[in-house]
Structures are given as structure tokens and as C-alpha cells.
Amino acid sequence: MIESFALRSGSSGNCIYVGKDGRGIIVDAGINGKNFAAALSEHGTSPEQIDGIVITHEHIDHISGLGVILRRHKIPLYISEDTLAGALPRIGAFDPDLIVPIRAGVPFEIGEFSLTGVPVPHDAADPMAYKIDAGQTAVSVCTDIGVLDRSVLDALSGSRLVYLEANYDEFMLANGPYPQVLKTRIRGRYGHLSNEACAEALIEFVRRGTTEIVLAHLSLDNNLPQIALRTVREFLALIGAREADDYRLSAAQRYVCSPCCRI
Ligand SMILES: [Zn+2]
Ligand SMILES: [Zn+2]
């Protein structure tokens, strides 16, 4: 059985745990060292049980705690050359022996898991989504993506559990406080995924076998969990998918650890 939960999710910080048989991996380290250990302990695990960290990209909400976590817990860091170069100025010194180089599209192993980094469009050096395969079942983590192209969908499909970005509500973004240049960046190909685009993609994921959906990386200013959840429910109803019977849906929490999903 795979256990997975978001330690934090949103523009203020991102960190997701995926584990099996008491060992786990971490996707992104946008959480401080103290909260990292505390959040893991909420679900009965600890930093000592983490076999590796992968990073989607070098934006600060994904790496703010990385330096501290590496120094304190000495967990191997599986990272591409370009993402590492982008992250280094912000994470301070750590043991270089912890670095395990990876490349998009080339599968690699961490403990029981086989992972593949999938290139995604976003304004970072080498942004990736991850498919985390545990034999019978898989988990995908896909946030910070301007457009979810078919190539990404194909690479991630077949995952029972999907963390998918639902960054903004189009109406809230259009009428919100951000300057026009930032609104254009968020909406653009290298920005973030709207609730509607997320919901459209989830129709395909559910058609291809996804049953557990966690909406992730919600904007603090341009979204509300209830709007994101309602949008996805409305879209999935269009294909006759029934919540509870065909899929389970939640939104990952921003400032606290989310419930554990078991598949
Ligand atoms: Zn982000
Ligand atoms: Zn980003």
C-alpha cells in the first residue's frame, strides 16, 4: 500500500510525501526544517525514513527548506543539473555527496520506487512533474505548469493518485489585485494552471484510471478551495463520473499537513 500526503501546498510552500512499507520519498522542500519533521510525524513517519528528495523546479516555494533539510538529515537529493544550478544560490552549503544527478525522461530508482521526471512548461530552468511508480500503482505530482500538453498527460497517465495544480480561478485572477504583467505571466504557457484547465485535464486522468485526486498549489489571492473543488466536480460530472464511487477529491492544505491518502 502506498501512503501519501502533502506536508504543505500552495504558493507559500510545497512538499509532498509518498511512501511504502515505512520508507518514503519527498517531492519539493518548500517547508522549514522544524515543520518538515513535525508534519512527517503527524502521519507516523520521520526524516530518517526518507530515502530521497526530488525537486520539481528551483522557485523558492519549492526549495525554501531544502538547505536546512539536507544539512540536518543528510537525505540524498535527486536533481537535474539545471535545477541544481538554479537552486544553489538559495540553499547554502551542503554535502555534495548527497547529490544524485537525474535527467528528464530517464527513469531512476529511489528505494522501492521508480521515478520519471516529465518536462513541463513553466518559467524555471528545468521544470518537471514526477511519476512515482511503485509496481502495482503509481502517484503523479504535477504543479507549476502553464499548459498541460498531451505529452505530459500521456507520461503521467495510469496513476491512481494525482496531485494536480489548480492554481487560480479565472474570474478571481481577472478581478484580483495583481498587476497586469503578473496576471499575463500566470495565465501564460509558462505560468500556472487554472481551475478550469485542471478540471479538463482531470477528465482525461479519470478516464485513464485515476481514482484519487488532490488539488494542489492553490493561489492564496486568486483561488479558494471550495471554488476549485466545485469546478472539478462540475467538469467530472459531465463525463458521468461520480464522487466517492468513481473518484475521491480533496484540496491540499496550505499551512498544515493534509490527511493521508492510502492506495
Ligand atoms: Zn510553485
Ligand atoms: Zn514555480
Short mmCIF file of C-alpha atoms and ligand atoms in Angstrom, two decimals:
data_model
loop_
_atom_site.label_atom_id
_atom_site.label_comp_id
_atom_site.label_asym_id
_atom_site.label_seq_id
_atom_site.Cartn_x
_atom_site.Cartn_y
_atom_site.Cartn_z
CA MET A 1 0.00 0.00 0.00
CA ILE A 2 1.21 3.50 -0.84
CA GLU A 3 0.69 6.28 1.66
CA SER A 4 0.87 9.87 0.51
CA PHE A 5 0.14 13.32 1.86
CA ALA A 6 1.01 16.95 1.27
CA LEU A 7 3.03 18.43 4.14
CA ARG A 8 2.31 21.87 2.66
CA SER A 9 0.83 23.03 -0.63
CA GLY A 10 0.38 26.41 -2.29
CA SER A 11 2.31 29.46 -3.37
CA SER A 12 3.70 29.77 0.17
CA GLY A 13 5.34 26.35 0.18
CA ASN A 14 5.18 22.88 -1.32
CA CYS A 15 6.22 19.49 -0.01
CA ILE A 16 4.67 16.07 -0.70
CA TYR A 17 5.41 12.68 0.84
CA VAL A 18 4.99 9.37 -0.98
CA GLY A 19 5.82 6.22 0.98
CA LYS A 20 5.51 2.47 1.11
CA ASP A 21 6.27 -0.02 3.89
CA GLY A 22 7.66 2.66 6.18
CA ARG A 23 10.10 4.18 3.67
CA GLY A 24 9.35 7.29 1.67
CA ILE A 25 10.42 10.00 -0.71
CA ILE A 26 9.76 13.73 -0.74
CA VAL A 27 8.77 15.87 -3.70
CA ASP A 28 9.83 19.51 -3.12
CA ALA A 29 11.11 21.06 0.07
CA GLY A 30 9.17 24.30 0.46
CA ILE A 31 8.80 23.86 4.22
CA ASN A 32 11.11 24.77 7.09
CA GLY A 33 13.13 22.11 8.91
CA LYS A 34 11.03 22.14 12.06
CA ASN A 35 7.72 21.86 10.26
CA PHE A 36 9.16 19.16 7.98
CA ALA A 37 9.83 16.79 10.88
CA ALA A 38 6.60 17.77 12.65
CA ALA A 39 4.44 17.18 9.58
CA LEU A 40 6.01 13.78 8.90
CA SER A 41 5.42 12.74 12.49
CA GLU A 42 1.72 13.59 12.16
CA HIS A 43 1.44 10.57 9.88
CA GLY A 44 3.80 8.35 11.82
CA THR A 45 6.95 8.80 9.79
CA SER A 46 10.19 10.76 10.21
CA PRO A 47 13.08 12.31 8.22
CA GLU A 48 15.16 9.17 8.98
CA GLN A 49 12.67 7.16 6.91
CA ILE A 50 13.09 9.33 3.80
CA ASP A 51 15.34 7.81 1.11
CA GLY A 52 15.42 10.72 -1.30
CA ILE A 53 14.21 14.18 -2.23
CA VAL A 54 13.22 15.25 -5.74
CA ILE A 55 12.61 18.85 -6.75
CA THR A 56 10.14 19.98 -9.42
CA HIS A 57 11.97 23.30 -10.01
CA GLU A 58 14.00 25.94 -8.22
CA HIS A 59 11.31 28.51 -7.34
CA ILE A 60 11.55 29.43 -3.68
CA ASP A 61 8.19 27.91 -2.67
CA HIS A 62 9.69 24.52 -3.64
CA ILE A 63 13.16 24.80 -2.10
CA SER A 64 12.90 27.20 0.86
CA GLY A 65 13.67 24.43 3.37
CA LEU A 66 15.95 22.34 1.18
CA GLY A 67 19.29 23.54 2.54
CA VAL A 68 18.31 23.03 6.18
CA ILE A 69 16.78 19.63 5.48
CA LEU A 70 19.89 18.45 3.59
CA ARG A 71 22.25 19.67 6.30
CA ARG A 72 20.17 18.32 9.16
CA HIS A 73 19.01 14.97 7.78
CA LYS A 74 21.56 14.10 5.06
CA ILE A 75 18.90 12.85 2.65
CA PRO A 76 20.06 12.18 -0.95
CA LEU A 77 18.93 14.84 -3.43
CA TYR A 78 17.94 13.61 -6.89
CA ILE A 79 18.12 16.70 -9.08
CA SER A 80 18.87 17.81 -12.62
CA GLU A 81 21.94 19.90 -13.35
CA ASP A 82 19.97 22.99 -14.35
CA THR A 83 17.59 22.86 -11.38
CA LEU A 84 20.55 22.44 -9.05
CA ALA A 85 22.30 25.43 -10.62
CA GLY A 86 19.15 27.50 -10.12
CA ALA A 87 18.69 26.33 -6.53
CA LEU A 88 22.28 26.56 -5.28
CA PRO A 89 22.35 30.31 -4.61
CA ARG A 90 19.34 29.93 -2.29
CA ILE A 91 20.09 26.81 -0.29
CA GLY A 92 23.57 27.37 1.15
CA ALA A 93 26.32 24.80 1.57
CA PHE A 94 25.62 21.09 1.98
CA ASP A 95 27.44 17.81 1.46
CA PRO A 96 27.86 17.45 -2.35
CA ASP A 97 27.93 13.67 -1.95
CA LEU A 98 24.17 13.87 -1.37
CA ILE A 99 23.59 14.93 -5.00
CA VAL A 100 22.38 12.27 -7.43
CA PRO A 101 22.13 13.72 -10.96
CA ILE A 102 18.95 12.94 -12.90
CA ARG A 103 17.57 13.88 -16.32
CA ALA A 104 14.05 14.44 -17.57
CA GLY A 105 12.61 11.37 -19.23
CA VAL A 106 15.20 8.99 -17.78
CA PRO A 107 13.71 6.73 -15.07
CA PHE A 108 15.60 6.34 -11.80
CA GLU A 109 15.09 4.40 -8.59
CA ILE A 110 14.74 5.56 -5.01
CA GLY A 111 14.22 2.63 -2.67
CA GLU A 112 11.12 0.72 -3.82
CA PHE A 113 10.06 3.46 -6.22
CA SER A 114 10.81 4.04 -9.87
CA LEU A 115 10.54 7.72 -10.76
CA THR A 116 10.41 9.60 -14.03
CA GLY A 117 10.76 13.35 -14.36
CA VAL A 118 8.47 14.71 -17.05
CA PRO A 119 9.36 18.10 -18.59
CA VAL A 120 6.60 20.69 -18.16
CA PRO A 121 6.20 24.28 -19.41
CA HIS A 122 6.91 26.72 -16.55
CA ASP A 123 9.24 29.71 -16.15
CA ALA A 124 12.07 27.82 -14.45
CA ALA A 125 15.38 26.27 -15.54
CA ASP A 126 14.29 22.63 -16.00
CA PRO A 127 10.79 22.20 -14.53
CA MET A 128 9.41 18.68 -14.15
CA ALA A 129 6.37 16.80 -13.00
CA TYR A 130 7.07 13.37 -11.46
CA LYS A 131 5.51 10.00 -11.96
CA ILE A 132 6.33 7.81 -8.98
CA ASP A 133 5.80 4.16 -9.74
CA ALA A 134 5.51 1.53 -7.02
CA GLY A 135 4.89 -1.55 -9.15
CA GLN A 136 1.14 -2.11 -8.94
CA THR A 137 0.25 1.53 -8.68
CA ALA A 138 1.64 5.00 -9.29
CA VAL A 139 1.39 8.54 -7.96
CA SER A 140 1.92 11.68 -10.02
CA VAL A 141 2.81 15.15 -8.80
CA CYS A 142 2.20 17.91 -11.31
CA THR A 143 2.21 21.53 -10.19
CA ASP A 144 3.59 24.76 -11.63
CA ILE A 145 2.62 24.07 -15.21
CA GLY A 146 1.32 26.68 -17.64
CA VAL A 147 -0.31 24.26 -20.05
CA LEU A 148 -0.90 20.55 -19.59
CA ASP A 149 0.00 19.20 -23.03
CA ARG A 150 -0.93 15.74 -24.21
CA SER A 151 2.69 14.61 -23.88
CA VAL A 152 2.58 15.35 -20.14
CA LEU A 153 -0.81 13.70 -19.78
CA ASP A 154 0.43 10.59 -21.58
CA ALA A 155 3.58 10.42 -19.43
CA LEU A 156 1.62 10.70 -16.17
CA SER A 157 -1.45 8.68 -17.08
CA GLY A 158 -2.11 5.41 -15.35
CA SER A 159 -1.50 7.00 -11.93
CA ARG A 160 -4.07 6.04 -9.30
CA LEU A 161 -3.33 9.17 -7.29
CA VAL A 162 -2.69 12.52 -8.91
CA TYR A 163 -1.65 15.79 -7.29
CA LEU A 164 -2.59 18.37 -9.89
CA GLU A 165 -2.23 22.11 -9.75
CA ALA A 166 -5.45 24.13 -9.50
CA ASN A 167 -3.77 27.49 -9.18
CA TYR A 168 -6.35 30.13 -9.95
CA ASP A 169 -9.97 30.88 -10.65
CA GLU A 170 -10.14 32.87 -13.89
CA PHE A 171 -12.67 35.37 -12.53
CA MET A 172 -10.73 35.95 -9.32
CA LEU A 173 -7.47 36.43 -11.19
CA ALA A 174 -9.04 38.85 -13.70
CA ASN A 175 -10.63 40.92 -10.92
CA GLY A 176 -7.90 40.49 -8.32
CA PRO A 177 -5.13 42.81 -7.11
CA TYR A 178 -2.21 41.59 -9.26
CA PRO A 179 -0.64 43.93 -11.82
CA GLN A 180 -1.49 43.14 -15.44
CA VAL A 181 2.01 41.87 -16.24
CA LEU A 182 1.77 39.29 -13.47
CA LYS A 183 -1.74 38.22 -14.50
CA THR A 184 -0.42 37.67 -18.03
CA ARG A 185 2.51 35.60 -16.71
CA ILE A 186 0.27 33.42 -14.56
CA ARG A 187 -2.13 32.77 -17.47
CA GLY A 188 0.67 32.17 -19.97
CA ARG A 189 2.17 28.95 -21.29
CA TYR A 190 4.95 29.14 -18.67
CA GLY A 191 2.72 30.13 -15.77
CA HIS A 192 0.16 28.20 -13.78
CA LEU A 193 -2.89 26.02 -14.36
CA SER A 194 -6.39 27.45 -13.84
CA ASN A 195 -9.14 25.52 -12.10
CA GLU A 196 -10.82 25.02 -15.46
CA ALA A 197 -7.68 23.72 -17.19
CA CYS A 198 -7.04 21.46 -14.21
CA ALA A 199 -10.59 20.13 -14.36
CA GLU A 200 -10.34 19.49 -18.10
CA ALA A 201 -7.13 17.53 -17.59
CA LEU A 202 -8.70 15.56 -14.76
CA ILE A 203 -11.42 14.33 -17.11
CA GLU A 204 -8.63 12.59 -19.04
CA PHE A 205 -6.90 11.35 -15.91
CA VAL A 206 -10.12 9.80 -14.59
CA ARG A 207 -10.83 8.23 -17.98
CA ARG A 208 -7.36 6.65 -17.74
CA GLY A 209 -7.80 5.18 -14.28
CA THR A 210 -7.09 7.91 -11.71
CA THR A 211 -9.34 7.49 -8.68
CA GLU A 212 -7.67 9.74 -6.09
CA ILE A 213 -7.35 13.45 -6.87
CA VAL A 214 -5.65 16.06 -4.71
CA LEU A 215 -5.81 19.63 -5.98
CA ALA A 216 -2.53 21.35 -5.22
CA HIS A 217 -0.68 24.67 -5.32
CA LEU A 218 -3.80 26.83 -4.95
CA SER A 219 -3.13 30.57 -5.11
CA LEU A 220 -3.77 32.46 -1.89
CA ASP A 221 -5.02 35.56 -3.72
CA ASN A 222 -6.71 34.15 -6.80
CA ASN A 223 -8.46 30.99 -5.65
CA LEU A 224 -10.50 29.37 -2.92
CA PRO A 225 -10.56 25.64 -2.20
CA GLN A 226 -14.35 25.49 -2.49
CA ILE A 227 -14.27 27.11 -5.95
CA ALA A 228 -11.51 24.78 -7.20
CA LEU A 229 -13.31 21.71 -5.83
CA ARG A 230 -16.66 22.77 -7.28
CA THR A 231 -15.12 23.41 -10.72
CA VAL A 232 -13.55 19.95 -10.82
CA ARG A 233 -16.76 18.28 -9.62
CA GLU A 234 -18.76 20.06 -12.33
CA PHE A 235 -16.36 19.01 -15.07
CA LEU A 236 -16.17 15.39 -13.90
CA ALA A 237 -19.98 15.23 -13.71
CA LEU A 238 -20.01 15.96 -17.46
CA ILE A 239 -18.49 12.53 -18.13
CA GLY A 240 -20.75 10.84 -15.60
CA ALA A 241 -18.00 10.31 -13.02
CA ARG A 242 -19.47 10.11 -9.51
CA GLU A 243 -17.57 11.31 -6.47
CA ALA A 244 -17.00 8.59 -3.85
CA ASP A 245 -17.91 5.84 -6.36
CA ASP A 246 -15.54 6.73 -9.20
CA TYR A 247 -13.14 9.19 -7.61
CA ARG A 248 -12.22 10.89 -4.36
CA LEU A 249 -11.35 14.56 -4.37
CA SER A 250 -9.71 16.93 -1.91
CA ALA A 251 -7.66 20.11 -1.92
CA ALA A 252 -4.24 20.00 -0.25
CA GLN A 253 -3.97 22.39 2.66
CA ARG A 254 -1.73 25.44 2.65
CA TYR A 255 -0.43 25.90 6.19
CA VAL A 256 -0.96 22.48 7.75
CA CYS A 257 -0.35 18.86 6.86
CA SER A 258 -3.13 17.27 4.77
CA PRO A 259 -4.79 13.92 5.54
CA CYS A 260 -3.01 10.78 4.36
CA CYS A 261 -4.23 9.10 1.18
CA ARG A 262 -3.80 5.31 1.05
CA ILE A 263 -3.95 3.38 -2.21
ZN ZN B 1 5.29 26.98 -7.03
ZN ZN B 2 7.06 27.81 -9.93
#
